[in-house]
JSON list of C-alpha atoms in Angstrom, two decimals:
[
{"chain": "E", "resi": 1, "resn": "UNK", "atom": "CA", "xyz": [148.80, 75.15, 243.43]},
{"chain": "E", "resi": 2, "resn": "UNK", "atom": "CA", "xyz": [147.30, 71.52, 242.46]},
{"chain": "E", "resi": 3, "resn": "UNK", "atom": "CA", "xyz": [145.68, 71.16, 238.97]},
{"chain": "E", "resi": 4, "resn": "UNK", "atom": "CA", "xyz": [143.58, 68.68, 238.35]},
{"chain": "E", "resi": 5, "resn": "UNK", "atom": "CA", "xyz": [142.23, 68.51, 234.68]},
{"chain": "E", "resi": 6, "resn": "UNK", "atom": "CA", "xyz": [139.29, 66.19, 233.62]},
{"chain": "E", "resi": 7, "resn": "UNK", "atom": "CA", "xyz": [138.10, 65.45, 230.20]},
{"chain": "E", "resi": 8, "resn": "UNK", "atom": "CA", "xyz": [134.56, 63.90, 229.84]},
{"chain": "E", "resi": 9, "resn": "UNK", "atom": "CA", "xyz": [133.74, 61.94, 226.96]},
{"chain": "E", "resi": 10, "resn": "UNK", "atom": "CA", "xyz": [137.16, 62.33, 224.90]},
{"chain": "E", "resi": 11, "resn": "UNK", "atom": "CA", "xyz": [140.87, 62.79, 225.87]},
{"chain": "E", "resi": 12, "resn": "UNK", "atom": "CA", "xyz": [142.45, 65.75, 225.94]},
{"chain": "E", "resi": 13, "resn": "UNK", "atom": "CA", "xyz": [145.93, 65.97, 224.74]},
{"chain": "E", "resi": 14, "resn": "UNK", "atom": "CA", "xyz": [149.37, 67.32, 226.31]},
{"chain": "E", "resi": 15, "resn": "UNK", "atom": "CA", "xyz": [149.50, 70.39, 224.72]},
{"chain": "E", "resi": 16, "resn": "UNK", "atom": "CA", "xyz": [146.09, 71.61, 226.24]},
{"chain": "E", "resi": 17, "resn": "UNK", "atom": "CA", "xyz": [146.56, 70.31, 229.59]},
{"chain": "E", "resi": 18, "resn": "UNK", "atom": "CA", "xyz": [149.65, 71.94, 229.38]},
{"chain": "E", "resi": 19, "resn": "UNK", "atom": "CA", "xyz": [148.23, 75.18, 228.11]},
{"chain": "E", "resi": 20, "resn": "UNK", "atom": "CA", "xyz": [145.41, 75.31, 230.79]},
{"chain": "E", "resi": 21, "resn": "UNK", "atom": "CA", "xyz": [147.78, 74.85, 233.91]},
{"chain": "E", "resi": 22, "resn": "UNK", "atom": "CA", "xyz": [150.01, 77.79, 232.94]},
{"chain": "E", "resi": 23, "resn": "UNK", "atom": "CA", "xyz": [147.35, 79.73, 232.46]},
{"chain": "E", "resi": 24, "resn": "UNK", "atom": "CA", "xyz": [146.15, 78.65, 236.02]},
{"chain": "E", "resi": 25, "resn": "UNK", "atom": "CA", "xyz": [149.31, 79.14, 237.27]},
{"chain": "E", "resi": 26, "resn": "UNK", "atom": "CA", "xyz": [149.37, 83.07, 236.28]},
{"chain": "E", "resi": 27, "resn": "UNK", "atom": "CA", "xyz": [146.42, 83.32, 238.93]},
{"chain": "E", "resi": 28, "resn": "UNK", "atom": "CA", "xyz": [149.01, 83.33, 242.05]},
{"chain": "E", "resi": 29, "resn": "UNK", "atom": "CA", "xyz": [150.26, 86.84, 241.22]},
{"chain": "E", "resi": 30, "resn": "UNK", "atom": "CA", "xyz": [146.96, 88.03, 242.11]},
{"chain": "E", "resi": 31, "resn": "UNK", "atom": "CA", "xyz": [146.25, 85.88, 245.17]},
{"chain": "E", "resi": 32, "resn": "UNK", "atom": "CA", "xyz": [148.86, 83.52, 246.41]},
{"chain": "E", "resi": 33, "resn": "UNK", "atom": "CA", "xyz": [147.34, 81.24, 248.48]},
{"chain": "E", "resi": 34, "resn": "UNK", "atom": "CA", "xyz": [145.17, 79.54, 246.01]},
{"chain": "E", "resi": 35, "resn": "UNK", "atom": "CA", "xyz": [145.28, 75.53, 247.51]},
{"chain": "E", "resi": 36, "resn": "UNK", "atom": "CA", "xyz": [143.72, 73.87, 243.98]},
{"chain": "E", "resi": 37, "resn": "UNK", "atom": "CA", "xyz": [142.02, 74.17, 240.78]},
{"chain": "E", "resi": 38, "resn": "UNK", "atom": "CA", "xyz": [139.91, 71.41, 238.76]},
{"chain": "E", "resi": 39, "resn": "UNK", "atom": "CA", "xyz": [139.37, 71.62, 235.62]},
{"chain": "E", "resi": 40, "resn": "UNK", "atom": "CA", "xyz": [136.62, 70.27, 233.51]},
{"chain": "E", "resi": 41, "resn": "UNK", "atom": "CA", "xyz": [136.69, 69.64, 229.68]},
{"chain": "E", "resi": 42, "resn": "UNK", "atom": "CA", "xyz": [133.18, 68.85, 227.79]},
{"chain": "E", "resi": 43, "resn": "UNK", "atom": "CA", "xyz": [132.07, 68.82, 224.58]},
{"chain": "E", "resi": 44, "resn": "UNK", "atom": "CA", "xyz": [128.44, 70.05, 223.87]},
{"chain": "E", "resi": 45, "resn": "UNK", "atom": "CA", "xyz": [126.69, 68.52, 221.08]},
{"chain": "E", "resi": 46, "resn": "UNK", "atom": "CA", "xyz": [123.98, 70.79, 219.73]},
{"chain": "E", "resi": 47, "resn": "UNK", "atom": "CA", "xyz": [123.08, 69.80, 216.51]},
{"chain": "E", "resi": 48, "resn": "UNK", "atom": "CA", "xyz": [126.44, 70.36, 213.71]},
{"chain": "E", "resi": 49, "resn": "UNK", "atom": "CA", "xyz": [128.20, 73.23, 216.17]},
{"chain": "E", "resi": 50, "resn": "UNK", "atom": "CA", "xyz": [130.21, 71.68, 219.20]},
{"chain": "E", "resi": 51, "resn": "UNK", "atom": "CA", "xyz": [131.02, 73.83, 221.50]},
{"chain": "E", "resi": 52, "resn": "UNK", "atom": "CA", "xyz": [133.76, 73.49, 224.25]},
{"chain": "E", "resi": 53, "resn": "UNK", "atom": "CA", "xyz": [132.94, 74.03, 228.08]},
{"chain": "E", "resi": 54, "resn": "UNK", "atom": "CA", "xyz": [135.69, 74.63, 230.36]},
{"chain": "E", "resi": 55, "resn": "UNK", "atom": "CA", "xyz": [134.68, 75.26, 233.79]},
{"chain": "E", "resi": 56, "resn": "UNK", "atom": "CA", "xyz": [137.39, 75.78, 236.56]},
{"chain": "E", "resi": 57, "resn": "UNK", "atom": "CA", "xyz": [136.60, 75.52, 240.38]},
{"chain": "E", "resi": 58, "resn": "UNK", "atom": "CA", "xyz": [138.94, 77.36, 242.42]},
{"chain": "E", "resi": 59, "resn": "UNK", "atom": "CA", "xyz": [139.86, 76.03, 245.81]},
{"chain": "E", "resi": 60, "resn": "UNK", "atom": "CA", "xyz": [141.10, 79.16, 248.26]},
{"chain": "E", "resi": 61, "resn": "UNK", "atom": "CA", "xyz": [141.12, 79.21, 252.15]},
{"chain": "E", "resi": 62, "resn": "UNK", "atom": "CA", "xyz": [137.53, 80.03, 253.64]},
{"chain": "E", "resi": 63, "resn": "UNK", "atom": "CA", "xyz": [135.96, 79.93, 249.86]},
{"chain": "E", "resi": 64, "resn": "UNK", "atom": "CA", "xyz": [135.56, 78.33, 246.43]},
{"chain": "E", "resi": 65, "resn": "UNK", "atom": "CA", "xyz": [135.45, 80.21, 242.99]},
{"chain": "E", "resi": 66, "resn": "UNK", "atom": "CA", "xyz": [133.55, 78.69, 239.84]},
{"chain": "E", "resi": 67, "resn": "UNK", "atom": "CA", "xyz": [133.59, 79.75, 236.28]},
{"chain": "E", "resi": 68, "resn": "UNK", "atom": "CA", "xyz": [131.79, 78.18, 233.29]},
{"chain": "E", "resi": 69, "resn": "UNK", "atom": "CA", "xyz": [132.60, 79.39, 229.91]},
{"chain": "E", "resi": 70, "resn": "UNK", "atom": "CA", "xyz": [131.91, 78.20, 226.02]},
{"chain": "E", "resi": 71, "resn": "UNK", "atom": "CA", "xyz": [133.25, 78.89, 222.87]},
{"chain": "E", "resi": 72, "resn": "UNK", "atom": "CA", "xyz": [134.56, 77.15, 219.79]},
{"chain": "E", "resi": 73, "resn": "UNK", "atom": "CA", "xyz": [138.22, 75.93, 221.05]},
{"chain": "E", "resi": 74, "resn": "UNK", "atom": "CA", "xyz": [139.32, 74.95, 224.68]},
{"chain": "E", "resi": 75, "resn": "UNK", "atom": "CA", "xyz": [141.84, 77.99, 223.90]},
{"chain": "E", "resi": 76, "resn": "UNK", "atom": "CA", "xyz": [139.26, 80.50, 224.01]},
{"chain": "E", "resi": 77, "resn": "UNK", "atom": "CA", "xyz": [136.92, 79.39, 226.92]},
{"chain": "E", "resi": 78, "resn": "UNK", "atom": "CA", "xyz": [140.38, 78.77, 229.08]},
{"chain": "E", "resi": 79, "resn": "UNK", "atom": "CA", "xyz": [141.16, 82.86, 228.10]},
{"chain": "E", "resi": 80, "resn": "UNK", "atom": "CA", "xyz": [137.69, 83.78, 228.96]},
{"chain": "E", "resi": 81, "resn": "UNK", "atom": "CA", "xyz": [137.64, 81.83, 232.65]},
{"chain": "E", "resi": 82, "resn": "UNK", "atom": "CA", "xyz": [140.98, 82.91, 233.70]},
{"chain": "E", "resi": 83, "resn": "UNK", "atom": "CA", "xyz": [140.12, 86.66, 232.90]},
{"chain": "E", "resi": 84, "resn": "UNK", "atom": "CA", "xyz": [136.47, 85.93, 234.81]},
{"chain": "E", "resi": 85, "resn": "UNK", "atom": "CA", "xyz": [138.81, 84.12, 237.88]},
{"chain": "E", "resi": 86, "resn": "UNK", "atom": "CA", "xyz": [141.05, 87.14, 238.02]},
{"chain": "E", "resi": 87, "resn": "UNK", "atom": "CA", "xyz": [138.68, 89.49, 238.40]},
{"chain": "E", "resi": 88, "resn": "UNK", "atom": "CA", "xyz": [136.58, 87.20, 241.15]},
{"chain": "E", "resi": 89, "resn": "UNK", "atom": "CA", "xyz": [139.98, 87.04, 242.65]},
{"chain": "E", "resi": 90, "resn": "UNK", "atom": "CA", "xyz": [141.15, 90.80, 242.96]},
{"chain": "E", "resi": 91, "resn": "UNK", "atom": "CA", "xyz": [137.20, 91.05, 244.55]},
{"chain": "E", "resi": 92, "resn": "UNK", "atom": "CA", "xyz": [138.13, 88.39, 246.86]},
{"chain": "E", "resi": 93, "resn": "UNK", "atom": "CA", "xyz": [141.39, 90.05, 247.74]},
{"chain": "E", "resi": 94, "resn": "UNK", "atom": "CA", "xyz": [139.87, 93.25, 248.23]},
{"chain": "E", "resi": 95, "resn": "UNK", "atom": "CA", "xyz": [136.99, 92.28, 250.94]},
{"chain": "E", "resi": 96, "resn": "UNK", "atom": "CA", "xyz": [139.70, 90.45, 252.86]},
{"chain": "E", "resi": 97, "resn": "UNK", "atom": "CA", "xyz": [141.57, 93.62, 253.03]},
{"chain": "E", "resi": 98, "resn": "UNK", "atom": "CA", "xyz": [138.59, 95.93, 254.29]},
{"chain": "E", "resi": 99, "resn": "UNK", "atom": "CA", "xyz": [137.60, 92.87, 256.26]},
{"chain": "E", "resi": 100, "resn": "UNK", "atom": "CA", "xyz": [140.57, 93.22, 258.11]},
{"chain": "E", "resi": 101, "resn": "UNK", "atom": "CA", "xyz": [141.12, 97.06, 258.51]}
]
């Protein structure tokens, strides 16, 4: 799988890009065939709290997956969209098998 990570309005270091593509990379034991994944970082200024947006588009034959989550670190919004992903994933997997029967 291809990741593509973007960071908008600051630059995100090694150790998150890092972090974020093994996380990503986790996702193939639930459906292999995942082509790419792009990644968007954001900050959200509202007022003193900044919140962090990851949101992950998921590139698979025949369909796209999207996820948007927020929290206080990149950490925790990467933990909540992969668990969101795998579940849209397993769904996925599951309609192409009754699809097919």
């Amino acid at each position: 799988m291809k990741v593509n990570t973007k960071s908008v309005h600051f630059t995100a270091d090694h150790k998150l890009i890092t972090f974020i593509e093994h996380k990503l990379h986790k996702l193939e034991q639930y459906f292999d065939r995942i082509v790419q994944a792009d990644v968007s970082l954001k900050l959200e200024n509202s007022g003193k709290i900044r919140d962090k947006i990851v949101e992950i588009r998921l590139f698979i034959p025949g369909n796209t997956l999207f996820i948007k989550e927020s929290s206080k670190k990149f950490e925790l919004s990467t933990d909540l969209a992969v668990a969101s992903l795998k579940r849209q994933l397993i769904r996925y997997k599951d309609r192409l098998r009754r699809s097919r029967a």
